[in-house]
Structures are given as C-alpha cells and as structure tokens.
Coordinates of C-alpha atoms in Angstrom, one line a residue:
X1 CA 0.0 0.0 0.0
X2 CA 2.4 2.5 1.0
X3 CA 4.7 1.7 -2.5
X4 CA 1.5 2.8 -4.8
X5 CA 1.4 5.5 -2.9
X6 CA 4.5 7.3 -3.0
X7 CA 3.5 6.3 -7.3
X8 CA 0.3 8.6 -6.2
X9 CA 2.7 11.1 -4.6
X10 CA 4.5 10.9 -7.7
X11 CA 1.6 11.4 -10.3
X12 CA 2.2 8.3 -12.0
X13 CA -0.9 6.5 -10.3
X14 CA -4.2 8.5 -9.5
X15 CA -6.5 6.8 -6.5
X16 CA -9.4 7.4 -8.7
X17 CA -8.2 5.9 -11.9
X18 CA -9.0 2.2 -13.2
X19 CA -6.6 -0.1 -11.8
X20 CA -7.7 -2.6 -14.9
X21 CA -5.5 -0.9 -18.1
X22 CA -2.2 -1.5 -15.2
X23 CA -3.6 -5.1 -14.5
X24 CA -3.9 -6.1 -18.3
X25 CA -0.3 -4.9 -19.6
X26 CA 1.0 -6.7 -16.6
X27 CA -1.2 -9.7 -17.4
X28 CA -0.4 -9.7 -21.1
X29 CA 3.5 -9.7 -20.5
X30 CA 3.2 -12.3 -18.1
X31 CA 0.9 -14.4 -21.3
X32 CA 3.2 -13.3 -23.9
X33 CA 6.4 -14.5 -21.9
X34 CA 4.9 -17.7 -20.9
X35 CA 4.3 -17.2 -17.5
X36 CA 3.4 -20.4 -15.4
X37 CA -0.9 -20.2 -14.7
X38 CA -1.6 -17.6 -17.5
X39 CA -2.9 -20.3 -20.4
X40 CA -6.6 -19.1 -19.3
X41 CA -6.7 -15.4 -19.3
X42 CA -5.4 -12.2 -20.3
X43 CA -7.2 -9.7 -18.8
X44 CA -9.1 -8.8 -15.5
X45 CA -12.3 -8.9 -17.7
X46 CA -11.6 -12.4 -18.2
X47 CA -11.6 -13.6 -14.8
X48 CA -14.1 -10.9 -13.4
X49 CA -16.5 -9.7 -16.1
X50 CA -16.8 -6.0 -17.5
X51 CA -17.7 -4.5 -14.3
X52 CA -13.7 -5.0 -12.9
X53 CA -13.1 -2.1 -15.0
X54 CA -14.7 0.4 -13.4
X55 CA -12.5 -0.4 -9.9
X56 CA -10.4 2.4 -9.2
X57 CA -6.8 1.9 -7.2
X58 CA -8.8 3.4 -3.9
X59 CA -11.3 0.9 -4.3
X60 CA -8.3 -1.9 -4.2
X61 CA -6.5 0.4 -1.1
X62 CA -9.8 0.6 0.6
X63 CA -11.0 -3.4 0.2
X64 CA -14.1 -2.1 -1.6
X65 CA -13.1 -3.8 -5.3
X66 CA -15.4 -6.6 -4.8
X67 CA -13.1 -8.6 -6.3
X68 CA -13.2 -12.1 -4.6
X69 CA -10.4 -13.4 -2.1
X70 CA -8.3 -16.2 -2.7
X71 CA -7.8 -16.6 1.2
X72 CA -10.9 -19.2 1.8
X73 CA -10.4 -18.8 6.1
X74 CA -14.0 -18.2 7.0
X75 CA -14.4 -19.0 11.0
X76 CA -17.9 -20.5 11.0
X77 CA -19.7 -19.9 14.7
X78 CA -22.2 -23.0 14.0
X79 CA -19.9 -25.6 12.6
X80 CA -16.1 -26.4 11.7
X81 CA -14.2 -24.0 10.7
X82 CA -13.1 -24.5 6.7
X83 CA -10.3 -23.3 4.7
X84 CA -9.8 -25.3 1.3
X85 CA -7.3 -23.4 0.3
X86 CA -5.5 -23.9 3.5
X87 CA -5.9 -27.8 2.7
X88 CA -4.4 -27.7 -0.4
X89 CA -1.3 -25.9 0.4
X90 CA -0.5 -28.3 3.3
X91 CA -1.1 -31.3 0.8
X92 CA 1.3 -29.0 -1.1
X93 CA 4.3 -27.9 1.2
X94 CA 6.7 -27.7 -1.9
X95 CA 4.2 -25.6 -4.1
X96 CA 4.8 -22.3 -4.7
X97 CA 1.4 -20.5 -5.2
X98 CA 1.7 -18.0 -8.1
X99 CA -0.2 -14.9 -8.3
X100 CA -2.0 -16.2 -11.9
X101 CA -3.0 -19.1 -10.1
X102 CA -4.5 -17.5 -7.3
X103 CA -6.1 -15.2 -9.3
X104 CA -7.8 -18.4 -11.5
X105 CA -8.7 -20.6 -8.4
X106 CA -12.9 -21.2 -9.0
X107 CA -14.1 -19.6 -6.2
X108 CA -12.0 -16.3 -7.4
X109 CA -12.7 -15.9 -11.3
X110 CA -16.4 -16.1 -10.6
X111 CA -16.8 -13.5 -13.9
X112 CA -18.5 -11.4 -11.4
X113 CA -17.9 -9.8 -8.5
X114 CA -19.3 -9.5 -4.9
X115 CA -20.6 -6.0 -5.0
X116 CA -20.3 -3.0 -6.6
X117 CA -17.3 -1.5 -6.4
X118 CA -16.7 1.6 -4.6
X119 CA -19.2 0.1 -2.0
X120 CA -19.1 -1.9 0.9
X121 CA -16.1 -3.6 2.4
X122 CA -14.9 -6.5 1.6
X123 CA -11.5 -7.6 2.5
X124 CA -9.6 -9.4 -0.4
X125 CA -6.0 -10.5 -0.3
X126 CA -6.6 -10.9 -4.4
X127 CA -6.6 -6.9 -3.8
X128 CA -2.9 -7.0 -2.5
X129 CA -1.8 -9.2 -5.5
X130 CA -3.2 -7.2 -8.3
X131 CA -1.6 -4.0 -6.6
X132 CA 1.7 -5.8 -6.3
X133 CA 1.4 -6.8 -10.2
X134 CA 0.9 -3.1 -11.0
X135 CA 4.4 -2.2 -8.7
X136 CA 5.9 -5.0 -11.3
X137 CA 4.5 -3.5 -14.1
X138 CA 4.9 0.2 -13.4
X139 CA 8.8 -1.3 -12.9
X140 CA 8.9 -2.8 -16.1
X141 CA 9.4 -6.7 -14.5
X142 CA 7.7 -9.4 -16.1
X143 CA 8.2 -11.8 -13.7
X144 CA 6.7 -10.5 -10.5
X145 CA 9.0 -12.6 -8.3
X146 CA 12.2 -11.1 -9.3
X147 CA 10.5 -7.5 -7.9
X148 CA 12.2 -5.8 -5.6
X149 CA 10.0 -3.4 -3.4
X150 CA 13.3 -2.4 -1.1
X151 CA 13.5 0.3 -4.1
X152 CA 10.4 2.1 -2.4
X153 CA 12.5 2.6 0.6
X154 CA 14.6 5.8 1.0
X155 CA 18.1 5.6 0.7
X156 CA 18.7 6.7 3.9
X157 CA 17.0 3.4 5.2
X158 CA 19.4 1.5 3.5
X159 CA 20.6 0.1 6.5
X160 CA 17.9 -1.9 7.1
X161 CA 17.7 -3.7 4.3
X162 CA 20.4 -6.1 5.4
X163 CA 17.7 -7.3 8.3
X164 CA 14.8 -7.1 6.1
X165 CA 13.6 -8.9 2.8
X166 CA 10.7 -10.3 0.5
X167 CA 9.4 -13.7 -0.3
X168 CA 7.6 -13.8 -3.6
X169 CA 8.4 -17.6 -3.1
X170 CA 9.7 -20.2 -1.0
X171 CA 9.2 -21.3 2.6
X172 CA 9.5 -19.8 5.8
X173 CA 13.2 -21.8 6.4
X174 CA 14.4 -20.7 2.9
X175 CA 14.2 -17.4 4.1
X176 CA 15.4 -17.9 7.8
X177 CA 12.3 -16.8 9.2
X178 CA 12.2 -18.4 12.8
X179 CA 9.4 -22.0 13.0
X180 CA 6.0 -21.4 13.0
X181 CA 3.0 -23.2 14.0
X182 CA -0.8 -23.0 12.8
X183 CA -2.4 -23.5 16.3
X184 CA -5.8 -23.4 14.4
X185 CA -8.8 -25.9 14.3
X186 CA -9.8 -24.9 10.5
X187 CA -9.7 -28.1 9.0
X188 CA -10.2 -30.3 11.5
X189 CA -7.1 -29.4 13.5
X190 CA -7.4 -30.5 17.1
X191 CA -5.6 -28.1 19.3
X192 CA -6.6 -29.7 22.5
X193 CA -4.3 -33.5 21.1
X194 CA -1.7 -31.2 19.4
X195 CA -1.6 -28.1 20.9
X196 CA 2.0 -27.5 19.6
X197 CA 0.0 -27.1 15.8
X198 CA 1.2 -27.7 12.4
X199 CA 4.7 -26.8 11.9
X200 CA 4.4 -24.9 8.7
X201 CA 8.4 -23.4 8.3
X202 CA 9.2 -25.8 5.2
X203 CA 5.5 -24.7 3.7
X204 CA 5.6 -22.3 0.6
X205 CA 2.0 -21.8 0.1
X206 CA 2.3 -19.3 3.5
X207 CA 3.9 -16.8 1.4
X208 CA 1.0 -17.4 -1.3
X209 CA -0.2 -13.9 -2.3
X210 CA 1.4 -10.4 -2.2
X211 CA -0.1 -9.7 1.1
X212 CA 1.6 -8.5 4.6
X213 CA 3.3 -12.0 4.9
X214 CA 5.4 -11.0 1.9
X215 CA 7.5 -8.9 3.7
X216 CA 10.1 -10.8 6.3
X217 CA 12.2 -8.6 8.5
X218 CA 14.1 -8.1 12.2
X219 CA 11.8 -6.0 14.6
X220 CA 14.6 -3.3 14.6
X221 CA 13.9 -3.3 10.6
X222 CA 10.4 -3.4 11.5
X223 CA 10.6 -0.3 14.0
X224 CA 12.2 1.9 11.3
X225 CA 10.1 1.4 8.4
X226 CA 6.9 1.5 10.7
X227 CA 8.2 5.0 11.9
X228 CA 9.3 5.9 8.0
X229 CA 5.5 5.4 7.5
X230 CA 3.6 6.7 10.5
X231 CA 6.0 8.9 12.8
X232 CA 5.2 12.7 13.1
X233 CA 6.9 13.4 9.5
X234 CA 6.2 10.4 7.1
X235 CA 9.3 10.0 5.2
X236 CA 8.2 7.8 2.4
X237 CA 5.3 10.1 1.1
X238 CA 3.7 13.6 2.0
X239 CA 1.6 13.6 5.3
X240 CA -1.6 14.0 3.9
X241 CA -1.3 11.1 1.7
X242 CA -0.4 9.3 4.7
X243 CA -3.3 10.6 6.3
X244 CA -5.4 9.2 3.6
X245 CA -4.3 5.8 4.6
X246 CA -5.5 6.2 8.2
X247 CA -8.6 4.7 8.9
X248 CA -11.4 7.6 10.2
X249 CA -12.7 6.9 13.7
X250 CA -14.4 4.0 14.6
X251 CA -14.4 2.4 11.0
X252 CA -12.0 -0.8 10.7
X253 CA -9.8 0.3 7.5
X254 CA -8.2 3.2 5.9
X255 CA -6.3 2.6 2.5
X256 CA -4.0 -0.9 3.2
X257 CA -4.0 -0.1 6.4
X258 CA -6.3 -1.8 9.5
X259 CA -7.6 0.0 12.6
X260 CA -6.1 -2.3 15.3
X261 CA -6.9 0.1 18.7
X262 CA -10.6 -0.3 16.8
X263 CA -10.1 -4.3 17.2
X264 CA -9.4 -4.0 20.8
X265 CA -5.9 -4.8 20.2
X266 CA -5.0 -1.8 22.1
X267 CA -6.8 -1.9 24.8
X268 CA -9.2 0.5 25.8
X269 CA -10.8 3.0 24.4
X270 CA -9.0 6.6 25.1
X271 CA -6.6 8.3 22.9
X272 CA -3.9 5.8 23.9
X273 CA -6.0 2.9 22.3
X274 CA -5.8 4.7 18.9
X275 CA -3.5 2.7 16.5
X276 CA -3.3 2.0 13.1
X277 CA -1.3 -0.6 11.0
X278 CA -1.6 -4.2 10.0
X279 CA -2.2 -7.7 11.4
X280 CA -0.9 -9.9 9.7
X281 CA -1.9 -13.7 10.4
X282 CA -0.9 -16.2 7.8
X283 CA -0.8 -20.0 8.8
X284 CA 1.6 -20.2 12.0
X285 CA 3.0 -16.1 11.6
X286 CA 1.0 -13.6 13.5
X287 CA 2.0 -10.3 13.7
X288 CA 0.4 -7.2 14.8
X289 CA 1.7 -3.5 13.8
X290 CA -0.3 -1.0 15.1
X291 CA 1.1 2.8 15.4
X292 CA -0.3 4.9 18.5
X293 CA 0.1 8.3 17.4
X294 CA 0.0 10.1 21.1
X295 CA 3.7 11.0 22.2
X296 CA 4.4 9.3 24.9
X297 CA 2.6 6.0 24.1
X298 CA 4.1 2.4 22.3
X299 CA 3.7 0.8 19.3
X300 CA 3.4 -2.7 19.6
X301 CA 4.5 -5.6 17.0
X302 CA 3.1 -9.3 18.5
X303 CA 6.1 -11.3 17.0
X304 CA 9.2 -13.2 17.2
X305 CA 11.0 -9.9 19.5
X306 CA 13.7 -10.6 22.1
X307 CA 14.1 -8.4 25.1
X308 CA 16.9 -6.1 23.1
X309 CA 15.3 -5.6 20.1
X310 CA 11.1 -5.0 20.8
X311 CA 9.5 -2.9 18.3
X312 CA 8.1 -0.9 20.9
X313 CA 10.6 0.1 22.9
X314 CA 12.3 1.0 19.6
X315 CA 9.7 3.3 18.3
X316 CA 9.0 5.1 21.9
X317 CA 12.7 5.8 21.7
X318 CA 12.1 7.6 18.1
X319 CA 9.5 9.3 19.8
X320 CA 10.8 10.7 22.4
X321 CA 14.0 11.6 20.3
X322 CA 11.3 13.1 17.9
X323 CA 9.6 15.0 21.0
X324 CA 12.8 16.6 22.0
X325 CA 14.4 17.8 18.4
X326 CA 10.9 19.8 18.5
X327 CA 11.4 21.4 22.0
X328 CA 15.0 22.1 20.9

C-alpha cells in the first residue's frame, strides 16, 4: 500500500483511476512471456467480467473492489471452521502459489464480482496481488518474483535492508524466518491433542499472495520502516497522503492499512488505544503492527521480538527523540 502511494505522490498512479489498463499490460506480458498459470486469461475482464473495469486503485487500497479473495479462512460460529485453500497448500508444502493461479482458483474468477465497487467492504487479499502486479508492471518486471519493493525505501534506510527482505516464493526456512505453528482448528485441526499445531516453516504456500506475509524482517527493521510510514513526519510520502491511509474513527480500515486500537488490540478506548497498521496472520506467523500516534505511548509488533530488540521500545525511543528535536 504505502509503494503505490509514493506512485500517487508521484503522479504516476491517480487513486481514482482504473486499476484494470495497469492489471492487463502486466497480465499480457506475463501471457506473452509464458508465464506459469496464465494459459486461461489475459485480462481482468476475463476472470471478473466488465464490471472489474470500473474499480479504481482506492477501491483496491480501501477493500471495496469486490473482487473475490483467494484466502478461503472463514471461522464458522455453527460448525467447523473450513479453509480449502488452507488444505491444499498443506497437501502441497513444496508448491509455490503464483499470483496467476491465485487469481484463476474457482471460487475467485467467478466472472462477477461480490458487490459494486466503490461500495461496501470486503477484504480481499486478491486486492494486495493485483496491486503488487501493477508495482511490477509500473517497474517494467515481467516476472513478479524477481521485484524488488526495497527500491520504495529511502536511501537513507538503506541500513535496514540487510535485516529485512521479500518472499515472492519459497518457505518460511528458505528465508530464515524463525518455526511457525498454525495452532488453528480450521480443517479439523485439534488443538486440544496437538496443541504444539502444524509446523508450517518448510511450507511455501504461506507466502501465497502479495499480502503483509510477503514482507520478512528483524523488529529493529520493523521499527524503522513502521516509523518511516507513521512517525510525526512520514518519510516515504507527503503527510496528507499518509493521512489518507489512516482509517477515520471507529471504521476498521483506511487505505492498506487496519484499525487495530478499533479491534481492541490496544486496549481501551481513550486516545492511547488509537492505532493504526496491520495484522498480519498467515498459517503459523502472527503479527500485529499498530502505530499509536500520542507521544508518549508504544507501538506494539506481537512477533518473534527478544528483550533487546522490541518494536516498541524502539519506536517510543524515536519518539521521544522526535519530542525533544521539537522542544530544541
């Protein structure tokens, strides 16, 4: 989210332009080339109908595309709780899901779509893949794995990119991301005989989708490009296009970004609950980023953190550093 917009702060992308004409010349280079899971379609029309046209890049941001998510989680307060597409990348653990085939699963190119665009919410993580497509096609890649998004971060953040990294493909342990374990029950899992869950490190399918699992990184990395984003002075784009992205009171998103304070993650429900960010929970990874805007309150990641390197503690040191170049 925050790459197309420093594209928006650039005038090369406008929020209320068609995402589709981006979509199809990054589709039809992918066809032309050969591109493993494009033998079916071209186009966005040919997977969503006409109507895909008329969504705008806001409408992707805001998870109000209606286009259908290939993420088939759906907690079910009567019954089991299903996820086939969960299923079949755990039959799968070598598979690396591509974006084409994502995009072609059934239950996504439906030739329609699940409401009118513009309207509603509807989270997608389809939404994320299209908009990483467009990065890769407004960079003139073909192939969307050998992207790069670290060229979206200043060069004064260079350091971090030796802690930090993407995963297009490949599992958790190819990227030396620390074990994880999907402590579920979708599926059947029973978490009462294994509580220790599915060990899901050598599994490609959890980096399936340009989503928020895509991005792998130390906390310290973490801190900095959370506070590149949200601190006082947003260094990656103009504040009020940050601003944009901040979901308005008591409404769950903003543009790629979630209301966590809003989802109780927080706590309470003063001006020190307000926090904004992204949660991120992808088959044995959770991870919580939320930003608290006050100055003398944390921002909290729930991840793999040690005692010398916690995301909040980082960040309410940038603050108070922040607080004091302002008094000086």
């Amino acid at each position: 989210g925050a790459s197309i917009m420093q594209l928006v702060a650039k005038g090369i992308l406008k929020l209320e332009e068609p995402m589709a004409p981006h979509l199809d010349a990054q589709l039809k280079a992918m066809a032309d080339a050969g591109f493993p899971g494009m033998q079916k379609f071209r186009r966005a029309s040919d997977l969503w109908g006409e109507q895909v046209n008329t969504v705008t890049i806001r409408d992707l941001l805001a998870m109000q595309s209606g286009i259908p998510d290939f993420d088939t989680a759906n907690p079910n307060p009567h019954g089991p709780d299903l996820d086939p597409f969960r299923a079949s990348v755990y039959a799968q653990p070598s598979r690396n899901f591509l974006e084409p085939e994502l995009m072609s699963e059934p239950w996504v190119a439906t030739h329609n779509l699940t409401s009118t665009p513009g309207q509603g919410f509807h989270y997608s993580s389809t939404n994320f893949g299209i908009l990483g497509l467009m990065l890769s096609q407004h960079a003139a890649v073909t192939d969307y794995t050998e992207f790069n998004q670290s060229t979206f971060i200043p060069q004064h953040l260079n350091h971090v990119l030796n802690s930090m990294g993407w995963a297009p493909t490949g599992s958790p342990r190819e990227h030396g991301v620390y074990p994880g374990f999907d402590r579920t029950d979708y599926n059947g899992q029973n978490t009462t005989t294994n509580p220790a869950g599915v060990p899901v490190v050598g599994v490609a399918g959890v980096f399936a989708g340009y989503a928020a699992a895509d991005f792998v990184g130390s906390p310290s990395a973490v801190a900095e490009l959370g506070w590149a984003l949200w601190g006082s002075g947003s260094e990656l784009m103009p504040a009020g296009l940050r601003d944009l992205m901040v979901p308005a009171n008591h409404t769950f998103y903003g543009l790629a970004s979630q209301n966590v304070g809003l989802m109780g993650i927080a706590g309470g429900k003063d001006e020190y609950s307000i926090a904004y960010g992204h949660l991120g929970a992808t088959y044995g990874y959770d991870s919580i980023f939320g930003y608290n805007p006050t100055p003398v309150s944390y921002t909290h990641l729930r991840a793999h953190e040690t005692p010398e390197h916690l995301v909040c503690r980082l960040l309410l040191e940038k603050k108070k550093k922040n607080n004091i170049n302002k008094v000086q």
